[in-house]
mmCIF file of C-alpha atoms in Angstrom:
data_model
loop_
_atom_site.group_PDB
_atom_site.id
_atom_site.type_symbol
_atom_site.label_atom_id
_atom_site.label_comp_id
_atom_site.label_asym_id
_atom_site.label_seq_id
_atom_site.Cartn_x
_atom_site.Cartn_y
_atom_site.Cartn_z
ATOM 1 C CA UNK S 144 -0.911 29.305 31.311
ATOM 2 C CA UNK S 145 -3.102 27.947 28.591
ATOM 3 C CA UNK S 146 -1.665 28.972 24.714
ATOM 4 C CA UNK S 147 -4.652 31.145 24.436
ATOM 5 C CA UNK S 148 -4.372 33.093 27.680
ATOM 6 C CA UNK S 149 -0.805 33.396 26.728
ATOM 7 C CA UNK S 150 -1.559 35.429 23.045
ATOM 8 C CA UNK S 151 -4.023 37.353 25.289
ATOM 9 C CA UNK S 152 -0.865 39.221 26.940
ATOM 10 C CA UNK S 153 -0.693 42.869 25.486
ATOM 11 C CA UNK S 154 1.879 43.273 23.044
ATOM 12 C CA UNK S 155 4.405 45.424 24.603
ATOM 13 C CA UNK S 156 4.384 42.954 27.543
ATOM 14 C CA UNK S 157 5.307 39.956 24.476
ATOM 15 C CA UNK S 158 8.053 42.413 23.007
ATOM 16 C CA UNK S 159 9.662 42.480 26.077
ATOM 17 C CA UNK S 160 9.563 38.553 27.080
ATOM 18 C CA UNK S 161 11.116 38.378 23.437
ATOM 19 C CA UNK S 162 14.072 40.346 24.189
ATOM 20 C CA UNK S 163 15.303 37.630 25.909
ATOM 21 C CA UNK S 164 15.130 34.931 23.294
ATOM 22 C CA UNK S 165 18.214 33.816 21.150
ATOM 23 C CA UNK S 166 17.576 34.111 17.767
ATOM 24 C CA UNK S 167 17.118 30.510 16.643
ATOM 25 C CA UNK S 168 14.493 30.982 19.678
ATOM 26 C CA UNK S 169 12.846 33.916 17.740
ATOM 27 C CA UNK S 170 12.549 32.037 14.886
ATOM 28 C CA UNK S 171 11.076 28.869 16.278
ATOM 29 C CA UNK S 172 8.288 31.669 17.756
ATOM 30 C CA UNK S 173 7.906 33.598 14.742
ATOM 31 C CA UNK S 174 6.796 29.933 13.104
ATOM 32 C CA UNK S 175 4.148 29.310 15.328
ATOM 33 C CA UNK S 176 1.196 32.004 13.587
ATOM 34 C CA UNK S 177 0.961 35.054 11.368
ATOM 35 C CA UNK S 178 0.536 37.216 14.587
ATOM 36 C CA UNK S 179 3.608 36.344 16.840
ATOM 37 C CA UNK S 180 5.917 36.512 12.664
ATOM 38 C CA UNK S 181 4.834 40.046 12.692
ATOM 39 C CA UNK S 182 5.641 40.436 16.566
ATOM 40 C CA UNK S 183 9.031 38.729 16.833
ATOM 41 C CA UNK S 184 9.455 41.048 13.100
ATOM 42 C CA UNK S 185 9.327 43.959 15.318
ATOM 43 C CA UNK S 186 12.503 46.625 14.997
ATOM 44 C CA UNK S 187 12.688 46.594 19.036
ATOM 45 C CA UNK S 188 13.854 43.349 19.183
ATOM 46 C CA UNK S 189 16.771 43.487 16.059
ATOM 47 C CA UNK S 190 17.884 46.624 17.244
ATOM 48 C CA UNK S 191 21.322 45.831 18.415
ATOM 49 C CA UNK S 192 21.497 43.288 15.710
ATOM 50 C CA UNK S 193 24.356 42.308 12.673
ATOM 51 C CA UNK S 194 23.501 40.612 10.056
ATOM 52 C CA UNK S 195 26.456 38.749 8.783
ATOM 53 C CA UNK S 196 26.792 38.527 5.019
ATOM 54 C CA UNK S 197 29.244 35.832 2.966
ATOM 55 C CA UNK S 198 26.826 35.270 0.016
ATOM 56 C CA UNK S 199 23.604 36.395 -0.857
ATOM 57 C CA UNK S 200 22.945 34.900 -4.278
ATOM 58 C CA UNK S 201 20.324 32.431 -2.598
ATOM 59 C CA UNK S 202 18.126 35.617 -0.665
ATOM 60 C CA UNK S 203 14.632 36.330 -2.363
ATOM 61 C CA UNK S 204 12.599 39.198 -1.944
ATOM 62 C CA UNK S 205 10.696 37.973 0.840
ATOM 63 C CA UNK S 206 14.371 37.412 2.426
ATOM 64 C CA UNK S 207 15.173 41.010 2.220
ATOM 65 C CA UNK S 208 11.613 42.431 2.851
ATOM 66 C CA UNK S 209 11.807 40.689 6.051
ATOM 67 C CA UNK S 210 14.739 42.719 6.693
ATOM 68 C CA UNK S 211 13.431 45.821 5.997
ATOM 69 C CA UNK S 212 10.232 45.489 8.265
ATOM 70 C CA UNK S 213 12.556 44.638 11.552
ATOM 71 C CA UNK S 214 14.877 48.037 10.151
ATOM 72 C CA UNK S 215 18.256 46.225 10.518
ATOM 73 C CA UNK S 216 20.724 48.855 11.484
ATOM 74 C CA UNK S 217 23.990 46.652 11.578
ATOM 75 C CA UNK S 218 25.804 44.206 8.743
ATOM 76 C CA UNK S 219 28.847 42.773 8.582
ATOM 77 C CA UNK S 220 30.785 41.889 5.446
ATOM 78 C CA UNK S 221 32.878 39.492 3.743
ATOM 79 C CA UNK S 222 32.790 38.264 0.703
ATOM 80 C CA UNK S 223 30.067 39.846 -2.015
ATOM 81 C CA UNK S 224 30.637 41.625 -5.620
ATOM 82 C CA UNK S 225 29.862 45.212 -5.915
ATOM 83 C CA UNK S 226 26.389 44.370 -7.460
ATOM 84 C CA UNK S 227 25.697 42.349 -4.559
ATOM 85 C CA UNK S 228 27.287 44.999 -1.867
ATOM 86 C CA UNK S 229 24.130 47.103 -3.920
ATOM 87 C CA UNK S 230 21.698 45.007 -3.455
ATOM 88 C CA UNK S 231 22.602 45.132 0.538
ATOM 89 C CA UNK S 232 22.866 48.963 0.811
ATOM 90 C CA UNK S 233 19.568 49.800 -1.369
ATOM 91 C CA UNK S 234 17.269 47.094 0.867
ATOM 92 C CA UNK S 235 18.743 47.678 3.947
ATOM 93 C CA UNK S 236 18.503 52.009 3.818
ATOM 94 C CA UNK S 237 18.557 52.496 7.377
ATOM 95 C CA UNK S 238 22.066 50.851 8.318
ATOM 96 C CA UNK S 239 24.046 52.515 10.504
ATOM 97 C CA UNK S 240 26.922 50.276 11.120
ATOM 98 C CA UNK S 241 28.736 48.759 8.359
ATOM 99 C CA UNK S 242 32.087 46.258 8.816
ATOM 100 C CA UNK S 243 34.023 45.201 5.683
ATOM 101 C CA UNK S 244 36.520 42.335 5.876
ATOM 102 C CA UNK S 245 38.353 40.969 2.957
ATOM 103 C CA UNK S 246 35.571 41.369 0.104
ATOM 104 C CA UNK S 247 36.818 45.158 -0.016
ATOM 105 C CA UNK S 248 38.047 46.467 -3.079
ATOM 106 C CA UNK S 249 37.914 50.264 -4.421
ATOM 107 C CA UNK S 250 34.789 49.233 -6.443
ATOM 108 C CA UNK S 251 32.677 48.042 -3.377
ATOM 109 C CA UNK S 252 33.829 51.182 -1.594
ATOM 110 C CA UNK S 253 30.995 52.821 -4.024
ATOM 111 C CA UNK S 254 27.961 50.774 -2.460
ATOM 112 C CA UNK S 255 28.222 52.730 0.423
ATOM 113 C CA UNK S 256 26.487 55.718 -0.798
ATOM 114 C CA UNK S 257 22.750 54.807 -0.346
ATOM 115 C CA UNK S 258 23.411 55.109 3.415
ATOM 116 C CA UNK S 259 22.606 58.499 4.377
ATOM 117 C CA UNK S 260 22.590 57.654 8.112
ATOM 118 C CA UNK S 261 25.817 55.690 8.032
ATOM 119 C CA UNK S 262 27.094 56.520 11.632
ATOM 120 C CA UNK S 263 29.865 53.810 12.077
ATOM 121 C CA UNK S 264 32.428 52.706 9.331
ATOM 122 C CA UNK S 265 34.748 49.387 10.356
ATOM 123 C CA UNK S 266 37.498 48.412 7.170
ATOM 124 C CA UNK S 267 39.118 45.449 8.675
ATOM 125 C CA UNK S 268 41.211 44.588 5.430
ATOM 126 C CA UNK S 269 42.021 47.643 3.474
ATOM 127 C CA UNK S 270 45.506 45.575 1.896
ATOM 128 C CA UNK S 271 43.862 45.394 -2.338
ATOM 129 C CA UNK S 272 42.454 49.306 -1.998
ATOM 130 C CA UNK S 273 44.119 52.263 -2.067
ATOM 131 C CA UNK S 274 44.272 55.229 0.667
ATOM 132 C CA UNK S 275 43.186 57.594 -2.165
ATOM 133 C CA UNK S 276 39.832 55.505 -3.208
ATOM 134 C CA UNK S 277 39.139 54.518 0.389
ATOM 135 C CA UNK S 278 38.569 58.739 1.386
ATOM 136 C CA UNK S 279 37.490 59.596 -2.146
ATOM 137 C CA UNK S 280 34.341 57.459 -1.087
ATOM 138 C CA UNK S 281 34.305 57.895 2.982
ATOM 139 C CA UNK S 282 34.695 61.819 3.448
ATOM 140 C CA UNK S 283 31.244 61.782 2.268
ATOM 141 C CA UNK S 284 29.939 60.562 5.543
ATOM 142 C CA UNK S 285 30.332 63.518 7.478
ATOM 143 C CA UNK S 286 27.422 62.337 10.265
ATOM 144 C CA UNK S 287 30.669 59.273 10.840
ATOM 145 C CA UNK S 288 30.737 59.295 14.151
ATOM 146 C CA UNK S 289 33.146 55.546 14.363
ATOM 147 C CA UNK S 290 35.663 54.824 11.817
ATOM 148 C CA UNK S 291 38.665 52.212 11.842
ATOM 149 C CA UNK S 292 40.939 51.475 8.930
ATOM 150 C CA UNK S 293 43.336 48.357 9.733
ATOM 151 C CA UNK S 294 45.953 46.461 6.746
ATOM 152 C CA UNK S 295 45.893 49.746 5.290
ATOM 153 C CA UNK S 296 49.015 51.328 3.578
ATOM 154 C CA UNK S 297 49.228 55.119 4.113
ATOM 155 C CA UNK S 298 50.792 55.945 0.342
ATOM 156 C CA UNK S 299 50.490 59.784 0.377
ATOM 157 C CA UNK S 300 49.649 62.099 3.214
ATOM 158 C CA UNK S 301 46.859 64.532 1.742
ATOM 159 C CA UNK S 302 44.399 61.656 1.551
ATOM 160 C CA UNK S 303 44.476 60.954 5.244
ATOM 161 C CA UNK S 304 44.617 64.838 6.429
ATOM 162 C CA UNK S 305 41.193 64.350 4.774
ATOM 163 C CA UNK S 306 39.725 62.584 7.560
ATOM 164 C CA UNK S 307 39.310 66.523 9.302
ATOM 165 C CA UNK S 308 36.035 66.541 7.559
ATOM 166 C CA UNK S 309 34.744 64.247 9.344
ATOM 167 C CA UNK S 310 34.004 66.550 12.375
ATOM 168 C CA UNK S 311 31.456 64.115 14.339
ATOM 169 C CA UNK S 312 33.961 61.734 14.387
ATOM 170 C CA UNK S 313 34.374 60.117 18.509
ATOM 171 C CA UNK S 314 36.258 57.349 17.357
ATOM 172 C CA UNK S 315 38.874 56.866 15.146
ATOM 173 C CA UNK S 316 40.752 53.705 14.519
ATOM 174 C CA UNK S 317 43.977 53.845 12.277
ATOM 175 C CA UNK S 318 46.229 50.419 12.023
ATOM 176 C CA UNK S 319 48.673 50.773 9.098
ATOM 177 C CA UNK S 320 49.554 47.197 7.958
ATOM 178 C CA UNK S 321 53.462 48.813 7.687
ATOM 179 C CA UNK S 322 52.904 49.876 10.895
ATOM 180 C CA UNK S 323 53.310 53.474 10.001
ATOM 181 C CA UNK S 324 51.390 56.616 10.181
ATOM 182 C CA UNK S 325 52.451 59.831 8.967
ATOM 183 C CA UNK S 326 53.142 61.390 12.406
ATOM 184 C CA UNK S 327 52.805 64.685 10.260
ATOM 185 C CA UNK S 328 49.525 64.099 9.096
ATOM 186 C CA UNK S 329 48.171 62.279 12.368
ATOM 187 C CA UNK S 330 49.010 65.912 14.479
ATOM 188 C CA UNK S 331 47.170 67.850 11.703
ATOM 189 C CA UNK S 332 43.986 65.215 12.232
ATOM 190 C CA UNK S 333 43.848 65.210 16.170
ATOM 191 C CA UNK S 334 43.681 68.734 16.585
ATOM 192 C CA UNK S 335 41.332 69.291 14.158
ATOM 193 C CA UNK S 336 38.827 66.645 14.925
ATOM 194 C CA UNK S 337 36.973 68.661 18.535
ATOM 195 C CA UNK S 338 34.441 65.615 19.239
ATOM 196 C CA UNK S 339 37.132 62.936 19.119
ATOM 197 C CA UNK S 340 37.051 60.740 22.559
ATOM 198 C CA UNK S 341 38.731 57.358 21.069
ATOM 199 C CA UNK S 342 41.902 56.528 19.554
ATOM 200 C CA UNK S 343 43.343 53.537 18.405
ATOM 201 C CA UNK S 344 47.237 53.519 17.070
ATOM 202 C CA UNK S 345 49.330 50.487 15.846
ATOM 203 C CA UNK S 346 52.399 52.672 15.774
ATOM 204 C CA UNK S 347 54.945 49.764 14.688
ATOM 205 C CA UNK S 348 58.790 51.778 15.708
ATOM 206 C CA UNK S 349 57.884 55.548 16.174
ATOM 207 C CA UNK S 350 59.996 56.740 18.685
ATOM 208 C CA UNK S 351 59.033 59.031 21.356
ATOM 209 C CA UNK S 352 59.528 62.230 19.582
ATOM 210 C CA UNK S 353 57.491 60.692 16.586
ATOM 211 C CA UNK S 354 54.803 59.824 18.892
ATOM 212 C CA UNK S 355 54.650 63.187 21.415
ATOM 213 C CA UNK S 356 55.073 65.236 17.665
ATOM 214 C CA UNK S 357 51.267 63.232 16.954
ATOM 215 C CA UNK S 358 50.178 64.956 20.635
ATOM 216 C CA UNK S 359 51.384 68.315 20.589
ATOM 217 C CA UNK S 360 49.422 71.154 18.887
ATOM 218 C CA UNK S 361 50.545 71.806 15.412
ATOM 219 C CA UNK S 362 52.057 75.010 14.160
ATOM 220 C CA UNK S 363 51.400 75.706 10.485
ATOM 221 C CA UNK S 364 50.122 72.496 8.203
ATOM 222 C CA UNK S 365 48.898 72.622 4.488
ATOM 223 C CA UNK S 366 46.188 69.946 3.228
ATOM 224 C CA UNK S 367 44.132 69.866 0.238
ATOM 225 C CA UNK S 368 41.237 69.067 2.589
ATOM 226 C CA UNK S 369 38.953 72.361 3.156
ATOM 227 C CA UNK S 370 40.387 73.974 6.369
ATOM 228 C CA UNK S 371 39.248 73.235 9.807
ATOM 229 C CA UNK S 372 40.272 75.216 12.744
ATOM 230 C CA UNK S 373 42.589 74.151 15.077
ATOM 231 C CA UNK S 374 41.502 73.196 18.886
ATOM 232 C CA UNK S 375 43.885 74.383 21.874
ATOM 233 C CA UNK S 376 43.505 70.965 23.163
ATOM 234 C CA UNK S 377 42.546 67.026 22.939
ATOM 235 C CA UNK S 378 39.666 65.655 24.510
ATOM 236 C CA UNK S 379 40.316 62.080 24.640
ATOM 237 C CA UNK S 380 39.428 59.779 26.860
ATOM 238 C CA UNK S 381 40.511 56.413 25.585
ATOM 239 C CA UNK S 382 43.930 55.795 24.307
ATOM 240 C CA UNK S 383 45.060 52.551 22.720
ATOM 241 C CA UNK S 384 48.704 51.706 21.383
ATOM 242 C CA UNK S 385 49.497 48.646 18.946
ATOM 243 C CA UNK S 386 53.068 47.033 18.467
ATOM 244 C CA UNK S 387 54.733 50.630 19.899
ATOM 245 C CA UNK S 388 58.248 50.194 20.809
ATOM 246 C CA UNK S 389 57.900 53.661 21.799
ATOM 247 C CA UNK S 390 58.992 53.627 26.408
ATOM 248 C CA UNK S 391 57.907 57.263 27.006
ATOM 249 C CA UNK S 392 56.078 60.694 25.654
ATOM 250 C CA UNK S 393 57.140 64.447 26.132
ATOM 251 C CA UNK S 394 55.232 66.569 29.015
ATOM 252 C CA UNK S 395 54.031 68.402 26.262
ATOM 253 C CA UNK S 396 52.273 65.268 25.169
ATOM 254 C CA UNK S 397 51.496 63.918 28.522
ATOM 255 C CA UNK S 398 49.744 67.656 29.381
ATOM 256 C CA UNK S 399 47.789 67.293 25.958
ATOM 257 C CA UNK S 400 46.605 63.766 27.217
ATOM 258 C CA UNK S 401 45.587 64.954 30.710
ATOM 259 C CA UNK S 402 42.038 63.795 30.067
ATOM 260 C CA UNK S 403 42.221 60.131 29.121
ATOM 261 C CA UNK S 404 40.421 57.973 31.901
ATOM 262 C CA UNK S 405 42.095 54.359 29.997
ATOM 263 C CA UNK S 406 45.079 53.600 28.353
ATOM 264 C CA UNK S 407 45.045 50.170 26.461
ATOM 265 C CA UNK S 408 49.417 49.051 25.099
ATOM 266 C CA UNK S 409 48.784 46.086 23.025
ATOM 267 C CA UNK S 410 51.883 43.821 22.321
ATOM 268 C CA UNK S 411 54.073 46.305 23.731
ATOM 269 C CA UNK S 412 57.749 45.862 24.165
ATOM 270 C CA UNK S 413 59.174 47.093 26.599
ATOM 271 C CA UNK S 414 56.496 46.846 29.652
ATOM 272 C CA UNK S 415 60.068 46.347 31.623
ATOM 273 C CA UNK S 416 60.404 50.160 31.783
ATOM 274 C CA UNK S 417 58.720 50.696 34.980
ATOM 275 C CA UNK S 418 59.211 54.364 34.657
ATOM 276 C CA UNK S 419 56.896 54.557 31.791
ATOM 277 C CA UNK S 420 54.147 52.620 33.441
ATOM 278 C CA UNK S 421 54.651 55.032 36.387
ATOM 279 C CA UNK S 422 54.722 58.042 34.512
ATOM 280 C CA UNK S 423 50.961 57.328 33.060
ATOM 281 C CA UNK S 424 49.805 57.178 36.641
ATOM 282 C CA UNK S 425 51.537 60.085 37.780
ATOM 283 C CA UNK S 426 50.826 62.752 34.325
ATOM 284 C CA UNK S 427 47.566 61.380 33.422
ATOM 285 C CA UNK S 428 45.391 62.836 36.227
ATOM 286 C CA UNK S 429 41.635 61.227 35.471
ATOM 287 C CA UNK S 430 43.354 57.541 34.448
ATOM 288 C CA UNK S 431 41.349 54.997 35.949
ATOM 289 C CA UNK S 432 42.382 52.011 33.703
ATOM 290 C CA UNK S 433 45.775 50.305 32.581
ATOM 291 C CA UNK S 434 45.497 47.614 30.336
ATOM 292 C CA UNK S 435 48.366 45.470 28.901
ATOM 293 C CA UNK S 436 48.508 43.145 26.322
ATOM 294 C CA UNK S 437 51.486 41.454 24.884
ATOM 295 C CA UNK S 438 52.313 37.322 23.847
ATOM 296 C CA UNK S 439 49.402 35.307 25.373
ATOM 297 C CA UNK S 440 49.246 37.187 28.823
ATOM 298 C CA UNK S 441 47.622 40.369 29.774
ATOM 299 C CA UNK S 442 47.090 42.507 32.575
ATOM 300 C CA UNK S 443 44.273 45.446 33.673
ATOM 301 C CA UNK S 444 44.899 48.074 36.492
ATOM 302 C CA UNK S 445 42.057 49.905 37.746
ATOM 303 C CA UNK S 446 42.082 52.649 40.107
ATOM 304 C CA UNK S 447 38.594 53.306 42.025
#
């Protein structure tokens, strides 16, 4: 097909051949003419893409206009000043996704609060902020529907039992770099949170008591965090343990669980106990996936 015939194709029919281009590929098209920049510019095609940022001193304006005309949704994070996390969060307005790695600090934290249609919140290195100065800023997000916190240090409870305003929260990510959550404060969260489908636990040496406690409903609980009511029962549907020494769970906490479809024990320690492995099969009605992860090896069981 001759170059000419090939422009000729309507646009929607272009957008959709483009989908399918890597983007060093996009960019090689987009250098071709003024009409297939503003085409391969189009937000359908950089929809369910991240930009990742490590430095942006050398971006210009026509950098970051660029970015604003294909309405980048998703950034990730890693090494920028607070002025420069700015900079990010006032061009880009419509992110919804947002990871953090080791640039965060309590400062950079306050950058977030352009983003009015924040959905998904991902702290991968939380170890030089505190718990208080991470909610202070996040329990502002109440449209969160994803949020993880991992290398983070759990110093008081109240700050955490703060996460209950967060009420469109489906997933919900907590890996302590101690290894420890408040089991306390975790029960008071669950049971408050109605739309929550995901959770992810490193629960380092809670026993099994510590661990059912975080799965049976709560009784009476105090938290400086405006009251939510409590629901009868969990919803999940997707349970993963991290580093849990933990061989068992209470029927109360099994009967609480009853709805998970896949249960994910990462480096777990004691996959000997057979009975454990068998128990999930037999008290978890709907579970249609095992996985296990420990050392190098790991190992998926799927019932159909």
């Amino acid at each position: 097909m001759a170059i000419v015939e090939w422009l000729q194709l309507p646009q929607e029919v272009l957008l959709h051949i483009f989908l399918y281009l890597s983007p060093s590929e996009k960019a090689n098209v987009r250098a071709t003419c003024t009409y297939l920049r503003a085409l391969v510019d189009h937000p359908s095609l950089w929809r369910n893409s991240t930009i990742f940022f490590r430095s942006i001193g050398l971006f210009n304006a026509k950098f970051w206009d660029t970015l604003q005309i294909r309405k980048i949704r998703s950034v990730e994070v890693t090494k920028v000043t607070l002025k420069q996390f700015r900079k990010i969060t006032l061009s880009l307005p419509d992110l919804t996704t947002v990871r953090m790695d080791s640039c965060l600090k309590g400062e950079i934290l306050q950058g977030l609060r352009p983003l009015v249609n924040l959905k998904q919140l991902y702290l991968t290195d939380c170890s030089h902020v505190s718990d208080h100065d991470i909610f202070s800023e996040v329990i502002n997000f109440h449209q969160l529907t994803h949020f993880s916190l991992c290398k983070v240090y759990f110093l008081n409870v109240l700050p955490l039992t703060s996460i209950v305003l967060l009420q469109n929260l489906y997933s919900l990510s907590l890996h302590p770099k101690d290894g420890t959550v408040p089991e306390r404060a975790l029960q008071y969260i669950l049971f408050r949170l109605p739309k929550l489908k995901e959770l992810s636990l490193a629960v380092g040496n809670m026993n099994k008591w510590k661990l059912s406690l975080c799965f049976n409903r709560p009784d009476n609980f105090l938290s400086a965090a405006e009251e939510k009511p409590c629901i009868p029962r969990l919803q999940l549907q997707k349970l993963e343990l991290l580093n849990s020494g933990c061989v068992s769970l209470s029927t109360n906490a099994f009967d609480q669980l009853s709805t998970l479809t896949s249960v994910c024990l990462r480096h777990y320690k004691y996959l000997q106990h057979e009975d454990f492995i068998e128990a999930l099969f037999l008290k978890l009605p709907n579970l249609t996936e095992l996985k296990t992860e420990w050392l190098e090896s790991s190992s998926t069981f799927s019932m159909m």
